[in-house]
Amino acid sequence: MTAQIIDGKALAEELRQSFKARVETLTAQGHQPGLVVILVGEDPASQVYVKNKVNGCLAIGMHSEKIVYDKDVDQQVVLDKIAELNADPSIHGILVQLPLPRHFDEEKVLEAISAEKDVDGFHAENVGALSQGAPRFIPCTPYGVMKMFEKGNVDLTGQEAVVIGRSNIVGKPMAMLLINAGATVTVCHSKTRDLNFHTRRADIVVAAVGKPKFVKGDMLKPGAVVIDVGINRLQEGPDAGKLCGDVDYEDCLNVAGQITPVPGGVGPMTITMLLANTIEAAERKAAVEAGARK
Ligand code: NDP
């Protein structure tokens, strides 16, 4: 049996359309959601991501701007800009595009962003809130994956879930969200002794490894839900230059019950959830101000 495909591109579009009304309402109340994206250096992939983030905001009526610094800029200049944006009431979300140049202390920069404007959800305060089961901002990629489970009608309660990867951006917050949703979660990584043992008994596999076509069909339990977070560019062979995920899609298609493609799966959901986080930040601020007026 061929797996059902969870179409991230279609879901992202559906969600973005639904955001327009919320943005309109907020704008009418004087709270047009605003996102600033800070880019340091000229990494080509980062430039594309930043452009997509800003354009994604503008397309649904939000305010968005990018601030670009030379790769050699002094870290203090960026910290001063973040402090200025933290105090700017028209800005609800601040994002620093990673990776930063080597002379930067990434943690220090991320912690400088006000926890109320940390739409990436990387600030320690927001990581803590998520692990306590009361998140303020959920990191965009795992947030998008949760929306895909919802779309695929995947009931996570009591399910055996295996997350491959333990990064702060994807693996760890993903595991937290699955725990909070009632799944029994195993997190695997490069030191895991017998990966196949874990994946073969999983009802749900989330792959965030960064290795092209890493997950094969024989690593899966038939009927498993397979979420492919990976974005890799193939270096060789007839498909060189093309994007592929961490899952060998063709090999898994007839084993999995549901699967996400690459491209067109988790990727489009990530920026969509960044928009969601910025709108949620503006809604929270509007609610606080409305409460203060009463
Ligand atoms: P990282 O490199 O930070 O983490 C990769 C993880 O995979 C690590 O925890 C590593 O283990 C683990 N790993 C590596 N090799 C193995 C192995 N042989 N067996 C088991 N685990 C292994 O990557 P990210 O989490 O940032 O990203 C993962 C993938 O997701 C990448 O392809 C990235 O491009 C993509 N991505 C996609 C996004 C989207 O919008 N769709 C957003 C963010 C990322 P260890 O910790 O032990 O080193």
Coordinates of C-alpha atoms and ligand atoms in Angstrom, one line a residue:
M1 CA 0.0 0.0 0.0
T2 CA 1.3 3.5 -0.8
A3 CA 1.6 5.9 2.0
Q4 CA -0.7 8.9 2.3
I5 CA 1.2 12.1 1.6
I6 CA 1.0 15.0 4.1
D7 CA 1.3 18.0 1.7
G8 CA 3.1 20.8 3.6
K9 CA 2.9 23.2 0.7
A10 CA -0.9 23.0 0.6
L11 CA -1.2 23.2 4.3
A12 CA 1.2 26.2 4.5
E13 CA -0.9 28.0 1.9
E14 CA -4.2 27.2 3.7
L15 CA -2.7 28.6 7.0
R16 CA -1.3 31.7 5.4
Q17 CA -4.7 32.5 3.9
S18 CA -6.3 32.1 7.3
F19 CA -3.7 34.4 8.9
K20 CA -4.8 37.4 6.7
A21 CA -8.0 38.0 8.7
R22 CA -6.1 38.0 12.0
V23 CA -3.5 40.5 10.5
E24 CA -6.4 42.7 9.3
T25 CA -8.1 42.8 12.7
L26 CA -4.8 43.6 14.5
T27 CA -3.9 46.3 12.0
A28 CA -7.3 47.9 12.4
Q29 CA -6.7 47.9 16.2
G30 CA -3.3 49.7 15.6
H31 CA -1.2 46.5 16.1
Q32 CA 0.0 45.6 12.6
P33 CA 2.2 42.6 13.3
G34 CA 5.9 43.5 12.6
L35 CA 8.9 41.2 12.2
V36 CA 12.5 42.3 11.8
V37 CA 15.1 39.8 10.5
I38 CA 18.7 40.5 11.1
L39 CA 21.3 39.0 8.7
V40 CA 25.0 39.2 9.3
G41 CA 27.2 38.4 6.3
E42 CA 26.4 37.1 2.8
D43 CA 25.8 33.4 3.1
P44 CA 23.7 32.7 0.0
A45 CA 21.4 30.2 1.7
S46 CA 20.7 32.7 4.6
Q47 CA 20.0 35.4 2.1
V48 CA 17.3 33.3 0.4
Y49 CA 15.8 32.3 3.8
V50 CA 15.7 36.0 4.9
K51 CA 14.1 37.1 1.7
N52 CA 11.4 34.4 1.9
K53 CA 10.7 35.4 5.6
V54 CA 10.3 39.1 4.8
N55 CA 8.2 38.4 1.6
G56 CA 6.0 35.9 3.5
C57 CA 5.1 38.6 6.0
L58 CA 4.5 41.3 3.4
A59 CA 2.2 38.9 1.4
I60 CA -0.3 38.7 4.2
G61 CA -0.3 42.4 5.2
M62 CA 2.3 42.3 8.0
H63 CA 5.1 44.7 8.4
S64 CA 8.6 43.3 7.8
E65 CA 12.1 44.5 7.3
K66 CA 15.6 43.1 7.1
I67 CA 18.7 44.6 8.6
V68 CA 21.9 43.5 6.9
Y69 CA 25.3 43.8 8.4
D70 CA 28.7 43.2 7.0
K71 CA 30.2 39.8 8.1
D72 CA 33.0 41.7 10.0
V73 CA 30.6 43.9 12.0
D74 CA 31.3 44.2 15.8
Q75 CA 28.9 42.1 17.8
Q76 CA 28.1 45.1 20.0
V77 CA 26.6 46.9 17.0
V78 CA 24.1 44.0 16.6
L79 CA 23.4 43.9 20.3
D80 CA 22.7 47.6 20.3
K81 CA 20.3 47.2 17.4
I82 CA 18.5 44.3 19.2
A83 CA 18.1 46.5 22.3
E84 CA 16.6 49.3 20.1
L85 CA 14.2 46.8 18.5
N86 CA 13.2 45.3 21.9
A87 CA 12.0 48.8 22.9
D88 CA 10.2 49.5 19.7
P89 CA 6.4 49.0 20.2
S90 CA 5.8 48.5 16.5
I91 CA 8.0 45.4 16.3
H92 CA 6.5 42.1 17.7
G93 CA 9.1 39.7 16.4
I94 CA 12.9 39.8 16.1
L95 CA 14.9 37.1 14.4
V96 CA 18.6 36.7 14.0
Q97 CA 19.4 34.5 11.0
L98 CA 21.8 31.7 11.9
P99 CA 24.6 30.8 11.5
L100 CA 26.4 33.9 12.7
P101 CA 30.1 34.6 11.8
R102 CA 32.6 32.9 14.1
H103 CA 33.5 36.0 16.1
F104 CA 29.9 36.1 17.4
D105 CA 28.8 34.5 20.7
E106 CA 25.5 33.0 19.3
E107 CA 24.0 32.3 22.7
K108 CA 24.6 35.9 23.9
V109 CA 23.0 37.3 20.8
L110 CA 19.9 35.0 21.1
E111 CA 19.5 35.8 24.8
A112 CA 19.6 39.6 24.0
I113 CA 16.3 39.3 22.2
S114 CA 13.4 40.0 24.5
A115 CA 11.7 36.7 25.3
E116 CA 8.4 38.4 24.3
K117 CA 9.7 39.0 20.8
D118 CA 11.7 35.8 20.4
V119 CA 9.6 34.4 17.5
D120 CA 12.2 31.7 16.8
G121 CA 11.6 30.3 20.4
F122 CA 15.4 29.9 21.1
H123 CA 15.6 32.2 24.2
A124 CA 16.3 30.1 27.3
E125 CA 13.1 31.5 28.9
N126 CA 11.0 30.2 26.0
V127 CA 12.9 26.8 25.9
G128 CA 12.0 26.5 29.6
A129 CA 8.4 27.4 29.1
L130 CA 8.1 24.7 26.4
S131 CA 9.7 22.1 28.6
Q132 CA 7.3 23.0 31.4
G133 CA 4.4 22.3 28.9
A134 CA 3.3 26.0 28.8
P135 CA 5.0 27.3 25.7
R136 CA 5.0 31.0 24.7
F137 CA 6.8 30.6 21.3
I138 CA 7.3 27.2 19.8
P139 CA 10.3 26.9 17.5
C140 CA 9.0 27.2 14.0
T141 CA 10.0 23.8 12.4
P142 CA 8.7 21.5 15.2
Y143 CA 5.6 23.8 15.4
G144 CA 5.0 23.2 11.7
V145 CA 5.4 19.4 12.2
M146 CA 2.7 19.5 14.9
K147 CA 0.4 21.2 12.5
M148 CA 1.1 18.5 9.9
F149 CA 0.2 15.8 12.5
E150 CA -3.1 17.7 13.0
K151 CA -3.7 17.8 9.3
G152 CA -3.0 14.1 8.9
N153 CA -5.4 13.4 11.8
V154 CA -2.5 11.7 13.7
D155 CA -3.5 11.1 17.3
L156 CA -0.2 11.2 19.2
T157 CA -1.6 9.9 22.5
G158 CA 0.2 6.8 23.6
Q159 CA 2.1 6.5 20.3
E160 CA 5.8 5.4 20.2
A161 CA 7.6 8.3 18.6
V162 CA 11.3 8.3 17.6
V163 CA 13.0 11.6 16.8
I164 CA 16.3 11.2 15.0
G165 CA 18.4 14.3 15.9
R166 CA 18.9 16.2 19.1
S167 CA 19.6 19.8 17.9
N168 CA 18.3 22.8 19.9
I169 CA 16.5 24.0 16.7
V170 CA 14.6 20.8 15.7
G171 CA 15.2 17.5 17.6
K172 CA 14.9 18.7 21.3
P173 CA 11.9 21.0 20.9
M174 CA 10.3 18.3 18.7
A175 CA 10.7 15.7 21.4
M176 CA 9.2 18.1 24.0
L177 CA 6.2 18.8 21.9
L178 CA 5.6 15.1 21.3
I179 CA 5.9 14.4 25.1
N180 CA 3.5 17.2 25.8
A181 CA 1.1 15.7 23.3
G182 CA 1.1 12.3 25.1
A183 CA 3.5 10.3 22.9
T184 CA 6.2 8.0 24.4
V185 CA 9.4 9.6 23.0
T186 CA 12.8 8.2 22.2
V187 CA 15.5 10.7 20.9
C188 CA 18.2 9.1 18.8
H189 CA 21.5 10.7 17.7
S190 CA 24.9 9.9 16.4
K191 CA 25.9 8.0 19.6
T192 CA 22.7 5.8 19.5
R193 CA 23.8 2.1 19.6
D194 CA 21.1 0.4 17.5
L195 CA 19.1 3.0 15.6
N196 CA 17.1 0.4 13.7
F197 CA 15.9 -1.2 16.9
H198 CA 14.3 2.1 17.8
T199 CA 12.9 3.1 14.5
R200 CA 11.4 -0.3 13.7
R201 CA 9.1 -0.2 16.7
A202 CA 8.1 3.4 16.2
D203 CA 4.6 4.5 15.2
I204 CA 6.0 7.9 14.4
V205 CA 9.5 8.8 13.0
V206 CA 10.7 12.3 12.8
A207 CA 14.0 12.6 10.9
A208 CA 16.2 15.6 11.5
V209 CA 19.7 14.3 10.8
G210 CA 21.1 16.4 7.9
K211 CA 22.0 13.3 5.9
P212 CA 20.5 12.7 2.5
K213 CA 18.2 9.6 2.2
F214 CA 19.3 8.4 5.6
V215 CA 16.1 6.7 6.6
K216 CA 15.4 3.6 4.5
G217 CA 12.2 1.5 4.2
D218 CA 13.6 -1.4 6.1
M219 CA 14.2 0.8 9.2
L220 CA 10.4 1.4 9.5
K221 CA 7.5 -0.4 11.0
P222 CA 4.8 -0.8 8.3
G223 CA 2.2 1.9 8.6
A224 CA 4.5 4.4 10.5
V225 CA 4.0 8.1 10.1
V226 CA 7.3 9.5 8.7
I227 CA 8.1 13.2 9.0
D228 CA 11.1 14.3 7.0
V229 CA 12.6 17.5 8.3
G230 CA 15.9 17.3 6.3
I231 CA 16.8 19.6 3.5
N232 CA 19.9 18.5 1.7
R233 CA 21.3 19.3 -1.7
L234 CA 22.5 16.2 -3.6
Q235 CA 26.2 16.5 -4.4
E236 CA 26.6 13.8 -7.0
G237 CA 24.7 11.4 -9.3
P238 CA 22.1 12.2 -12.0
D239 CA 20.1 14.3 -9.4
A240 CA 23.1 16.4 -8.4
G241 CA 22.0 19.9 -7.3
K242 CA 18.4 18.8 -6.4
L243 CA 17.0 19.0 -2.9
C244 CA 16.3 15.8 -0.9
G245 CA 15.3 15.0 2.6
D246 CA 16.8 12.8 5.3
V247 CA 14.3 10.1 4.3
D248 CA 14.7 7.9 1.2
Y249 CA 11.2 8.8 0.0
E250 CA 10.9 6.2 -2.8
D251 CA 12.2 3.4 -0.5
C252 CA 9.8 4.4 2.3
L253 CA 6.7 5.2 0.3
N254 CA 5.4 1.6 0.3
V255 CA 6.2 1.0 3.9
A256 CA 5.0 4.1 5.7
G257 CA 1.3 4.9 6.4
Q258 CA 1.8 8.6 6.0
I259 CA 4.9 10.5 4.8
T260 CA 6.0 14.1 4.1
P261 CA 7.8 14.9 0.8
V262 CA 10.9 17.0 0.2
P263 CA 10.5 19.6 -1.2
G264 CA 6.9 20.5 -0.3
G265 CA 6.8 19.0 3.2
V266 CA 8.1 20.5 6.4
G267 CA 10.0 23.3 4.6
P268 CA 7.1 25.5 3.6
M269 CA 5.6 25.0 7.1
T270 CA 8.7 26.6 8.9
I271 CA 8.2 30.1 7.6
T272 CA 4.5 29.8 7.9
M273 CA 4.9 29.1 11.7
L274 CA 7.2 32.1 11.9
L275 CA 4.4 34.2 10.7
A276 CA 2.1 32.5 13.2
N277 CA 4.4 33.2 16.1
T278 CA 4.7 36.9 15.1
I279 CA 0.9 37.2 14.8
E280 CA 0.5 35.5 18.2
A281 CA 3.0 38.0 19.7
A282 CA 1.0 40.9 18.3
E283 CA -2.3 39.4 19.6
R284 CA -0.8 38.9 23.1
K285 CA 0.4 42.5 23.1
A286 CA -3.0 43.8 21.9
A287 CA -4.8 41.8 24.6
V288 CA -2.5 43.1 27.3
E289 CA -3.1 46.7 26.2
A290 CA -6.8 46.2 25.9
G291 CA -6.8 44.7 29.4
A292 CA -4.8 47.7 30.8
R293 CA -7.4 50.1 29.3
K294 CA -10.3 48.4 31.2
Ligands
NDP1 P1 22.1 19.3 13.3 O1 23.3 19.0 12.5 O2 22.2 20.4 14.3 O3 21.7 17.9 14.1 C1 21.7 16.7 13.4 C2 21.4 15.6 14.4 O4 21.5 14.4 13.7 C3 22.4 15.6 15.6 O5 21.7 15.5 16.8 C4 23.2 14.3 15.3 O6 23.7 13.7 16.4 C5 22.2 13.5 14.5 N1 22.9 12.5 13.7 C6 23.9 12.7 12.9 N2 24.3 11.5 12.3 C7 23.5 10.5 12.9 C8 23.4 9.1 12.7 N3 24.2 8.5 11.9 N4 22.5 8.5 13.4 C9 21.6 9.1 14.3 N5 21.7 10.5 14.4 C10 22.6 11.2 13.7 O7 21.0 19.5 12.3 P2 19.5 20.3 12.5 O8 18.7 19.7 13.5 O9 19.8 21.8 12.5 O10 18.9 20.0 11.0 C11 18.6 18.6 10.7 C12 18.1 18.6 9.2 O11 16.9 19.4 9.1 C13 19.1 19.3 8.2 O12 18.9 18.6 7.0 C14 18.6 20.7 8.1 O13 18.9 21.3 6.8 C15 17.1 20.4 8.2 N6 16.3 21.6 8.6 C16 15.2 21.9 8.0 C17 14.4 22.9 8.4 C18 13.1 23.1 7.7 O14 12.6 24.2 7.6 N7 12.5 22.0 7.1 C19 14.7 23.8 9.5 C20 15.9 23.4 10.2 C21 16.7 22.3 9.8 P3 24.8 14.3 17.5 O15 24.0 15.3 18.3 O16 25.2 13.2 18.3 O17 25.8 14.9 16.6

